[in-house]
Short mmCIF file of C-alpha atoms and ligand atoms in Angstrom, two decimals:
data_model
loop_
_atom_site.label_atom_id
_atom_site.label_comp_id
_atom_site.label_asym_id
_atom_site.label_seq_id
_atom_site.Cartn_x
_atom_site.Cartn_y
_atom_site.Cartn_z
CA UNK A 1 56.13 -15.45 -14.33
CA UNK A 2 54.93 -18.09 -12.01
CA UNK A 3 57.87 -20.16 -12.69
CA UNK A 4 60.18 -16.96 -11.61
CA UNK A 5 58.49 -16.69 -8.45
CA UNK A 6 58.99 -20.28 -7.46
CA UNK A 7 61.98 -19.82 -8.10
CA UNK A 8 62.67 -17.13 -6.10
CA UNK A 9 61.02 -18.63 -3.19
CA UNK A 10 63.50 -21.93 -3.05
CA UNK A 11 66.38 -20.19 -3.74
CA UNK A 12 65.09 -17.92 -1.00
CA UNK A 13 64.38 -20.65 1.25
CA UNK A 14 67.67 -22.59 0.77
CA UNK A 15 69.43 -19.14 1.56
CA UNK A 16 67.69 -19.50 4.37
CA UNK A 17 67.96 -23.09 5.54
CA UNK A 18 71.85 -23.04 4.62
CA UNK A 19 70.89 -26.74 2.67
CA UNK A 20 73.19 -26.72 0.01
CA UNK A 21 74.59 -23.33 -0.47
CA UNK A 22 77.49 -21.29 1.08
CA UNK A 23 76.57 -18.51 3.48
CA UNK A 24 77.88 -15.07 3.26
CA UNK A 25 78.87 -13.22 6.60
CA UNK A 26 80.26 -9.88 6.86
CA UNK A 27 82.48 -9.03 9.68
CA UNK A 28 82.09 -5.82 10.70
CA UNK A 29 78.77 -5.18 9.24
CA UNK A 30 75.41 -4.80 10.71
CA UNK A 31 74.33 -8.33 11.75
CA UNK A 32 70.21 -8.79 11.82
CA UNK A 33 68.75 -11.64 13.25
CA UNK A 34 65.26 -13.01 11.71
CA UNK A 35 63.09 -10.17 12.68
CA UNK A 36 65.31 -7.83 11.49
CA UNK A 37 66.97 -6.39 14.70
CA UNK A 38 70.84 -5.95 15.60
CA UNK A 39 72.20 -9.40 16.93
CA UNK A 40 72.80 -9.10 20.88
CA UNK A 41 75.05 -11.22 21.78
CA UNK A 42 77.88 -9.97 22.75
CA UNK A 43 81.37 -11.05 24.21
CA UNK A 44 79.99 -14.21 23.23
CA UNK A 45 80.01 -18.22 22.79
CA UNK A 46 78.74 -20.61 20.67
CA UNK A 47 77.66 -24.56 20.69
CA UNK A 48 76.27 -26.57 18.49
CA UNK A 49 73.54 -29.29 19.68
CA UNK A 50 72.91 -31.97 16.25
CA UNK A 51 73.20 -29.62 13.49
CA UNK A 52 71.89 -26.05 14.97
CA UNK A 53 74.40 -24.04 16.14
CA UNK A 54 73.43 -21.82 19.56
CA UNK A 55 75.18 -18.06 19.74
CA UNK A 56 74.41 -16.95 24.05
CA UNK A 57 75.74 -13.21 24.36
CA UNK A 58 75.61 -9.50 26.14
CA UNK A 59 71.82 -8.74 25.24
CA UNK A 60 72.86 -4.60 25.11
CA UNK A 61 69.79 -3.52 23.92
CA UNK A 62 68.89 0.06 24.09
CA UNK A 63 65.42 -1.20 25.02
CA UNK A 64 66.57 -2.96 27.93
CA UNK A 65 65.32 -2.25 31.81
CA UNK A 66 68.72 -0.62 33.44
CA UNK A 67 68.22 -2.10 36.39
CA UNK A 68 68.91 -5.64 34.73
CA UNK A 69 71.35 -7.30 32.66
CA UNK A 70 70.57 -9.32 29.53
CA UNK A 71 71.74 -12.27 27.76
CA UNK A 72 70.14 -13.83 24.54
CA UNK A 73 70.54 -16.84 22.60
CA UNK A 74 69.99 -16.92 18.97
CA UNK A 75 69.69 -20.03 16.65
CA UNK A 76 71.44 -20.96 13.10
CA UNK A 77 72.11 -23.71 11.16
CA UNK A 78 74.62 -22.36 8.96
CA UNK A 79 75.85 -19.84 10.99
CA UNK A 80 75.27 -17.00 8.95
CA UNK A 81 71.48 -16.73 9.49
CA UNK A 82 70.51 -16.07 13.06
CA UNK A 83 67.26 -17.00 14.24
CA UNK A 84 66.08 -15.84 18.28
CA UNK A 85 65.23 -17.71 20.30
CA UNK A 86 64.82 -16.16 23.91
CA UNK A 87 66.16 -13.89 26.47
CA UNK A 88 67.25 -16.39 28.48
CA UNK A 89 68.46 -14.08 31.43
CA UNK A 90 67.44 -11.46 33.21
CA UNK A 91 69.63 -10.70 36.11
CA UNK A 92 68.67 -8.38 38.79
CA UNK A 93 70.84 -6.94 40.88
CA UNK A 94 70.94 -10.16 43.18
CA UNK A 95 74.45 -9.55 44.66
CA UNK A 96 73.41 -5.87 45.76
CA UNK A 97 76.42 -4.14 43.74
CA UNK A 98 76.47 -0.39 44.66
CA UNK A 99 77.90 0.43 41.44
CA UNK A 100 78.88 -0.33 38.41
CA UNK A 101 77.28 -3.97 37.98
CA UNK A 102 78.26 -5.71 35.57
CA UNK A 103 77.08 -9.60 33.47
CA UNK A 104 79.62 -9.91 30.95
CA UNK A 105 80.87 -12.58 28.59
CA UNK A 106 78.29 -15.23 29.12
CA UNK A 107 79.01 -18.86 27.88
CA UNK A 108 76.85 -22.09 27.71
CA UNK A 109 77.99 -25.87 28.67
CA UNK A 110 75.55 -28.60 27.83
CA UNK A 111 76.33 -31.00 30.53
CA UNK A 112 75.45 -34.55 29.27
CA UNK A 113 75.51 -35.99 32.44
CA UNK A 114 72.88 -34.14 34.26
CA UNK A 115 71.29 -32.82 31.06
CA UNK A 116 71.10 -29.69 31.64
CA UNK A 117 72.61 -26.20 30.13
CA UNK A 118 74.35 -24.18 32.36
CA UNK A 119 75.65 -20.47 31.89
CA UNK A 120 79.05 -19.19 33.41
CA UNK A 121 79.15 -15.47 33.29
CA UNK A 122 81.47 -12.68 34.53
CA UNK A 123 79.64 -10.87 36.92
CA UNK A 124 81.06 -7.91 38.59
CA UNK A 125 80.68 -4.69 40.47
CA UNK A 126 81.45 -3.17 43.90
CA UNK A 127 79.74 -3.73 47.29
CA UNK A 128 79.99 -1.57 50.04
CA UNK A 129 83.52 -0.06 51.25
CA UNK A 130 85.11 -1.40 47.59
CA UNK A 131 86.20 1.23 45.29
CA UNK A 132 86.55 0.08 42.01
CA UNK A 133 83.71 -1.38 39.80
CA UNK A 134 85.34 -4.34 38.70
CA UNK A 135 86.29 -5.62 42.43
CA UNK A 136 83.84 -8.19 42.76
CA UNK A 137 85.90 -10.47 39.85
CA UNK A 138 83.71 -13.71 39.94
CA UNK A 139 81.65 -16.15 38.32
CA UNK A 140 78.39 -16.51 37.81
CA UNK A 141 76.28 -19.68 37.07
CA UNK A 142 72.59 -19.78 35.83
CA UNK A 143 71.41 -23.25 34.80
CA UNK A 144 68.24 -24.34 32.76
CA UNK A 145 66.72 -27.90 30.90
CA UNK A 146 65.78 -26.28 28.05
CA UNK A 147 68.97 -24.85 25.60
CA UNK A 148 66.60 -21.55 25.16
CA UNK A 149 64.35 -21.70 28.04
CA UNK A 150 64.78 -18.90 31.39
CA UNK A 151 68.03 -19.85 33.07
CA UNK A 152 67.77 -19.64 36.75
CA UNK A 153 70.80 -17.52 38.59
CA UNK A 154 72.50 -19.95 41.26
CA UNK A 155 75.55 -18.56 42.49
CA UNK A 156 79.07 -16.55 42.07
CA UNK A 157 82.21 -17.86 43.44
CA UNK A 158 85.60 -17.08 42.97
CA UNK A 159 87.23 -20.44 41.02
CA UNK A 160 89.79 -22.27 42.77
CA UNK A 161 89.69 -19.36 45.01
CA UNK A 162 90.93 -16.36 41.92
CA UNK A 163 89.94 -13.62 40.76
CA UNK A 164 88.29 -14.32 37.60
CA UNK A 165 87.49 -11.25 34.85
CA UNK A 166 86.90 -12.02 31.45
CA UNK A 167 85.69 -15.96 30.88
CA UNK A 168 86.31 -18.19 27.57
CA UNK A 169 84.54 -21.80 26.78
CA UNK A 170 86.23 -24.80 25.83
CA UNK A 171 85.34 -27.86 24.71
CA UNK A 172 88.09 -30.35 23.76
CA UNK A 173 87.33 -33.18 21.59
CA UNK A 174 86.61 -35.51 23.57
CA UNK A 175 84.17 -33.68 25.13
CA UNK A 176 86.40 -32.41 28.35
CA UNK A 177 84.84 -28.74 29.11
CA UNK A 178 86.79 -26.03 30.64
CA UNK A 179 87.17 -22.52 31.39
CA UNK A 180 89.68 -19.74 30.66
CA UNK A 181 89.71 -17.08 33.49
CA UNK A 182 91.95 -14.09 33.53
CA UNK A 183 93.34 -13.79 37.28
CA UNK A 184 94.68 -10.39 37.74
CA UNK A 185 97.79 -9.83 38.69
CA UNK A 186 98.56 -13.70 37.68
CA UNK A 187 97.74 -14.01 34.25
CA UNK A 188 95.48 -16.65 32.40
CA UNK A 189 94.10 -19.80 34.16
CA UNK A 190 92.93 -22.35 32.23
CA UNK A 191 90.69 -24.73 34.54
CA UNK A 192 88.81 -28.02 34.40
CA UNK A 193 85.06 -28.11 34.87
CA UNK A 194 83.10 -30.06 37.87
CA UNK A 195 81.50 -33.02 36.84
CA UNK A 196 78.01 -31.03 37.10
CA UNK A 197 79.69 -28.54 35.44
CA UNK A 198 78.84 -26.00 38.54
CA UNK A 199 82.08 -25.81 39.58
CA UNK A 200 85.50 -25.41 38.42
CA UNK A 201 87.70 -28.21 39.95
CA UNK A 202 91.21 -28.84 38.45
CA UNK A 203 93.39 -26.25 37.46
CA UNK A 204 95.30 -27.04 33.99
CA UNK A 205 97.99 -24.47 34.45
CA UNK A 206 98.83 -20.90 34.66
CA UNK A 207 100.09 -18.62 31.92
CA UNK A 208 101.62 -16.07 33.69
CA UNK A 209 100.78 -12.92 30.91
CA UNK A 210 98.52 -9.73 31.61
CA UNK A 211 95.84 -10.99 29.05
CA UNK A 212 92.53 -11.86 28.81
CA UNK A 213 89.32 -12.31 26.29
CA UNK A 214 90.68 -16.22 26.12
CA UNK A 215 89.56 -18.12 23.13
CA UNK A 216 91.04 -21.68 22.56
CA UNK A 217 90.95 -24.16 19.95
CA UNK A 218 92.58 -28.07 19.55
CA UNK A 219 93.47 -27.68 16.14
CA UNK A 220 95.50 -30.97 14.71
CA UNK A 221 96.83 -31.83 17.76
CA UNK A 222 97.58 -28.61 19.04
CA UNK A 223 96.85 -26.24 21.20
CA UNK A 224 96.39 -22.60 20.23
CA UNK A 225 94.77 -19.45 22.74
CA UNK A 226 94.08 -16.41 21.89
CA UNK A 227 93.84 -13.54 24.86
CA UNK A 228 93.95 -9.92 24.45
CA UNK A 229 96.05 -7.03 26.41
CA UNK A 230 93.94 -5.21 29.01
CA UNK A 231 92.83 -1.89 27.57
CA UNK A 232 89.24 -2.35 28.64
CA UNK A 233 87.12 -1.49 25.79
CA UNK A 234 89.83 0.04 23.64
CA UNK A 235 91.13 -2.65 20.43
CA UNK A 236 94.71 -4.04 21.01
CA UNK A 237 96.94 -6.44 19.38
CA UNK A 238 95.45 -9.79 20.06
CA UNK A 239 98.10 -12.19 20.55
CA UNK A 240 98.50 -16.10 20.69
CA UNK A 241 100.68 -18.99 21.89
CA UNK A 242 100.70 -22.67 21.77
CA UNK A 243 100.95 -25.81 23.74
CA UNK A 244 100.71 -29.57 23.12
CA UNK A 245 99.14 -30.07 26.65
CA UNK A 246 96.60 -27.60 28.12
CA UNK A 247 98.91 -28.06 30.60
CA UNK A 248 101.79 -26.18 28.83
CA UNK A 249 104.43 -25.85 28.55
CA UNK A 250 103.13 -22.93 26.37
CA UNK A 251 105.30 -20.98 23.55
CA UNK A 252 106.13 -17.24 23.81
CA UNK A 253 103.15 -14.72 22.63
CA UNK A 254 102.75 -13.98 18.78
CA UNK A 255 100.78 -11.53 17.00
CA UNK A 256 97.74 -13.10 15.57
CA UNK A 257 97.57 -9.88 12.91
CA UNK A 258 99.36 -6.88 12.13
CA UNK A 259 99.53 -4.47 14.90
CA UNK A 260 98.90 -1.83 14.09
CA UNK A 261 95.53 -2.81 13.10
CA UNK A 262 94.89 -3.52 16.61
CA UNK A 263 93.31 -6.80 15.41
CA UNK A 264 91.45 -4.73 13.16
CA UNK A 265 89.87 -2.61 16.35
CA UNK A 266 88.29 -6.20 17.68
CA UNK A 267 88.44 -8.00 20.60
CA UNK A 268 88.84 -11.95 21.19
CA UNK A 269 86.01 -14.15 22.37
CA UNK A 270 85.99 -17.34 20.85
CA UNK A 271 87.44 -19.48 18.80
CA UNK A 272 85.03 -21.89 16.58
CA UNK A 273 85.96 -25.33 14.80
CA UNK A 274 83.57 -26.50 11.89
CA UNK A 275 84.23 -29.36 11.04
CA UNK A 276 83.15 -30.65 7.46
CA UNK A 277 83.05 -33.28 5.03
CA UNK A 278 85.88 -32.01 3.25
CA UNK A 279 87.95 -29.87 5.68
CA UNK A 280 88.11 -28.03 9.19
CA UNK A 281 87.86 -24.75 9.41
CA UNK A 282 88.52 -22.25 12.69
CA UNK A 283 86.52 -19.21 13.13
CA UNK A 284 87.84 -16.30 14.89
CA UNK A 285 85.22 -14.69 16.90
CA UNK A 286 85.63 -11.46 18.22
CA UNK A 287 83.51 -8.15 19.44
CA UNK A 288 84.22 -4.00 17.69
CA UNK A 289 82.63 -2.68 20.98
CA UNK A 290 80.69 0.57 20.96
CA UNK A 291 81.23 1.60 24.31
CA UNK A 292 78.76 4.28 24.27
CA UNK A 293 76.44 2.53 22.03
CA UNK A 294 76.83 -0.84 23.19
CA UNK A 295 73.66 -2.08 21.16
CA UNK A 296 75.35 -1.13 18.18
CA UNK A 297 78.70 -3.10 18.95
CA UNK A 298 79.71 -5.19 15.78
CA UNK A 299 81.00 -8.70 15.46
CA UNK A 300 84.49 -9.68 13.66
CA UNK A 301 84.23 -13.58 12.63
CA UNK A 302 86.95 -14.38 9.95
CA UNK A 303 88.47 -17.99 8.99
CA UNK A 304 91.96 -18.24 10.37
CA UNK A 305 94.70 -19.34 9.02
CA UNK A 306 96.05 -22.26 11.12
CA UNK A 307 98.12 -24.94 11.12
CA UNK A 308 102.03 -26.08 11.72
CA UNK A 309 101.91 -23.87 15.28
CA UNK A 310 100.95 -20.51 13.16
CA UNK A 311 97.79 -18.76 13.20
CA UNK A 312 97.39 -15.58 11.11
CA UNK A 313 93.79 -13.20 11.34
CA UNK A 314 93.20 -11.99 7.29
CA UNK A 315 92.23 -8.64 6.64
CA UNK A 316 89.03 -8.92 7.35
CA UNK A 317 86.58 -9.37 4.08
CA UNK A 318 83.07 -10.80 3.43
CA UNK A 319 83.77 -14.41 3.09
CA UNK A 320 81.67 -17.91 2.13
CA UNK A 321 81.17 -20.71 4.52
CA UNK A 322 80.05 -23.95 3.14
CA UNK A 323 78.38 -25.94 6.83
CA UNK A 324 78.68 -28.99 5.07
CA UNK A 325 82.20 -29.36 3.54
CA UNK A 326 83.60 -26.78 6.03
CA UNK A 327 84.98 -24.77 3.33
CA UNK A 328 85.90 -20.81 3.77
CA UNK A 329 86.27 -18.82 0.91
CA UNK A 330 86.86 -15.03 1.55
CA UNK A 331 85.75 -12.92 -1.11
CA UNK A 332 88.46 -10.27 -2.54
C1 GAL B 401 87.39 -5.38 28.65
C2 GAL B 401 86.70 -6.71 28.73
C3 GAL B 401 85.23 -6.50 28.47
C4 GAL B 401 84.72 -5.47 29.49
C5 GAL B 401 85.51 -4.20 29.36
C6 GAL B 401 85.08 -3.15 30.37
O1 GAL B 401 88.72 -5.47 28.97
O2 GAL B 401 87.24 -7.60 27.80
O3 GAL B 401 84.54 -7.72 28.58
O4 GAL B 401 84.88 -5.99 30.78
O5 GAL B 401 86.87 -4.47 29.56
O6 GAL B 401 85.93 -2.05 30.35
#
C-alpha cells in the first residue's frame, strides 16, 4: 500500500516537473493553470529564460476591475503545465480613451543589454472627436527587472510613424528581436527593435496584404509568417508565405489548413521553436476567442508540419511533447 502511494506521488511529481516524461496538451480544451483556474493569457507570447518557459497574455478575467486592463504571466517548464506567476499589468486608462479602450496582444523582450523585460502591447481606443474604437492604433511599452514582477507603463507611439494593430514577437537566432505590426491600409510591417528595445528602429520590409495576428518562425533557414484576414474576432483562413530574408522578397499567400475549417475557428499569435536533443519542433499558437465570454476563450497549440517552404496546421488532436528531445507525437 505504502509502496503504491510513493509511487503515485513521483509519477505525480514528474508529471509535474516535465523531467523525463512527455506532456499532454489539448488544444481546444479547458487549460488550468496550478490553482486550478482558466489560463489568461490571451493573444499571447512566449519566451523561455534557461529552461522555464514564460506565457505573458490578455488577463480576461471575469473578476477583473473594468476600468483596467490585465495581462498575466504564467510559468512552465514543459509547457504543458502552467504555473502563475503574477499580474504583471494593470493598465488604467492612462491615455484617457473615451471609448472602447483596448490592451491587446501583449509580448515580452528580455533585453540583455540593459537587463531588463520589456512589454509591447497594442493599445487602442478613441479620444475625443475620433469615431471609431480602434483609431488610436499604437504601441504600448511597460518595462520591469524582474521577468514576473509589476511592469511599469512608459509610453505609446506610433512605430516608424504607422499605424500599428495587432503585434507579433520575434526572436531570430541570433538573438535579433523584432516586431510584426499590421499597418492598415498597408499591410504587414515587419520591424527591427531599438537597441533598448523601447523603440522600433529599422524597418525590414513591407508585405503589402490585409493581414494581421503575425507569427514568425526561422525554421532551417527559412523564413515562414503566419497572419490572419481581418474579421475581428470571427475565425478565418490563416494563411502563410515565405522568405529567405526578413527582408523578402516574400512568396505568394498559402493556406496553412483547410479552409473551410477556418483554421479550425482559431486565430494566429505565435509561432514557437523547441528545440531538442533529437529534433526541432514548431508550435502553432493561436486563440478560439469567446467574444462575449472572453475569460473563457480557448487556446489552439498544435505541432506544424514544416519544412522544404511548406507548412501544414493538423487537425487538431491531443498530442505529446517530449521538452527534452523536442519530439511531437499527436495522439489519433
Ligand atoms: C481581431 C484582433 C484581435 C482583436 C479583435 C477585436 O482582428 O486580432 O486582437 O483586436 O480583432 O475585434
Amino acid at each position: 500500500m505504502k509502496l503504491t502511494v510513493y509511487a503515485a506521488l513521483i509519477v505525480g511529481l514528474l508529471t509535474i516537473s516535465g523531467c523525463t516524461t512527455p506532456q499532454s496538451i489539448h488544444p481546444g480544451a479547458v487549460w488550468l493553470d496550478n490553482r486550478g483556474q482558466l489560463i489568461q493569457a490571451h493573444g499571447g507570447g512566449v519566451i523561455k529564460l534557461g529552461n522555464t518557459y514564460y506565457w505573458f497574455g490578455e488577463d480576461r478575467s471575469r473578476d477583473n476591475s473594468r476600468t483596467n486592463r490585465c495581462v498575466s504571466c504564467y510559468s512552465s517548464k514543459n509547457l504543458a503545465h502552467w504555473t502563475f506567476c503574477n499580474q504583471v499589468l494593470k493598465l488604467g486608462n492612462v491615455e484617457n480613451f473615451q471609448r472602447g479602450w483596448a490592451l491587446e496582444r501583449p509580448k515580452v523582450f528580455y533585453n540583455p543589454r540593459t537587463k531588463k523585460y520589456v512589454m509591447y502591447m497594442h493599445i487602442d481606443g478613441a479620444l475625443p472627436g475620433q469615431s471609431g474604437g480602434y483609431s488610436f492604433a499604437r504601441i504600448g511599452v511597460a518595462t520591469c527587472a524582474k521577468v514576473d514582477g509589476d511592469y511599469q507603463y512608459l509610453k505609446s507611439f506610433r512605430p516608424l510613424g504607422h499605424e500599428s494593430r495587432d503585434i507579433g514577437q520575434f526572436v531570430d537566432d541570433d538573438g535579433t528581436a523584432y516586431l510584426i505590426f499590421e499597418d492598415r491600409p498597408f499591410g504587414f510591417r515587419i520591424a527591427q527593435l531599438s537597441d533598448d528595445y523601447l523603440t522600433l528602429e529599422k524597418e525590414m520590409c513591407l508585405i503589402p496584404e490585409h493581414l494581421e495576428g503575425g507569427a514568425l518562425v526561422h525554421y532551417n533557414g527559412l523564413y515562414y509568417l503566419i497572419g490572419s484576414e481581418l474579421t475581428g474576432w470571427n475565425a478565418n483562413p490563416n494563411v502563410y508565405a515565405t522568405a529567405k530574408s526578413l527582408a523578402g522578397p516574400w512568396s505568394e499567400f498559402k493556406d496553412i489548413a483547410p479552409p473551410e475549417t477556418k483554421t479550425y475557428d482559431s486565430q494566429s499569435t505565435m509561432l514557437l521553436k523547441v528545440a531538442g536533443t533529437k529534433t526541432t519542433t514548431v508550435i502553432f499558437m493561436g486563440d478560439i476567442w469567446k467574444p462575449r465570454m472572453q475569460w473563457d476563450s480557448r487556446y489552439l497549440w498544435m505541432p506544424l508540419e514544416i519544412g522544404d517552404g511548406k507548412l501544414w496546421l493538423p487537425q487538431p488532436h491531443d498530442w505529446m511533447l517530449n521538452i527534452k528531445t523536442g519530439e511531437a507525437v499527436i495522439k489519433q
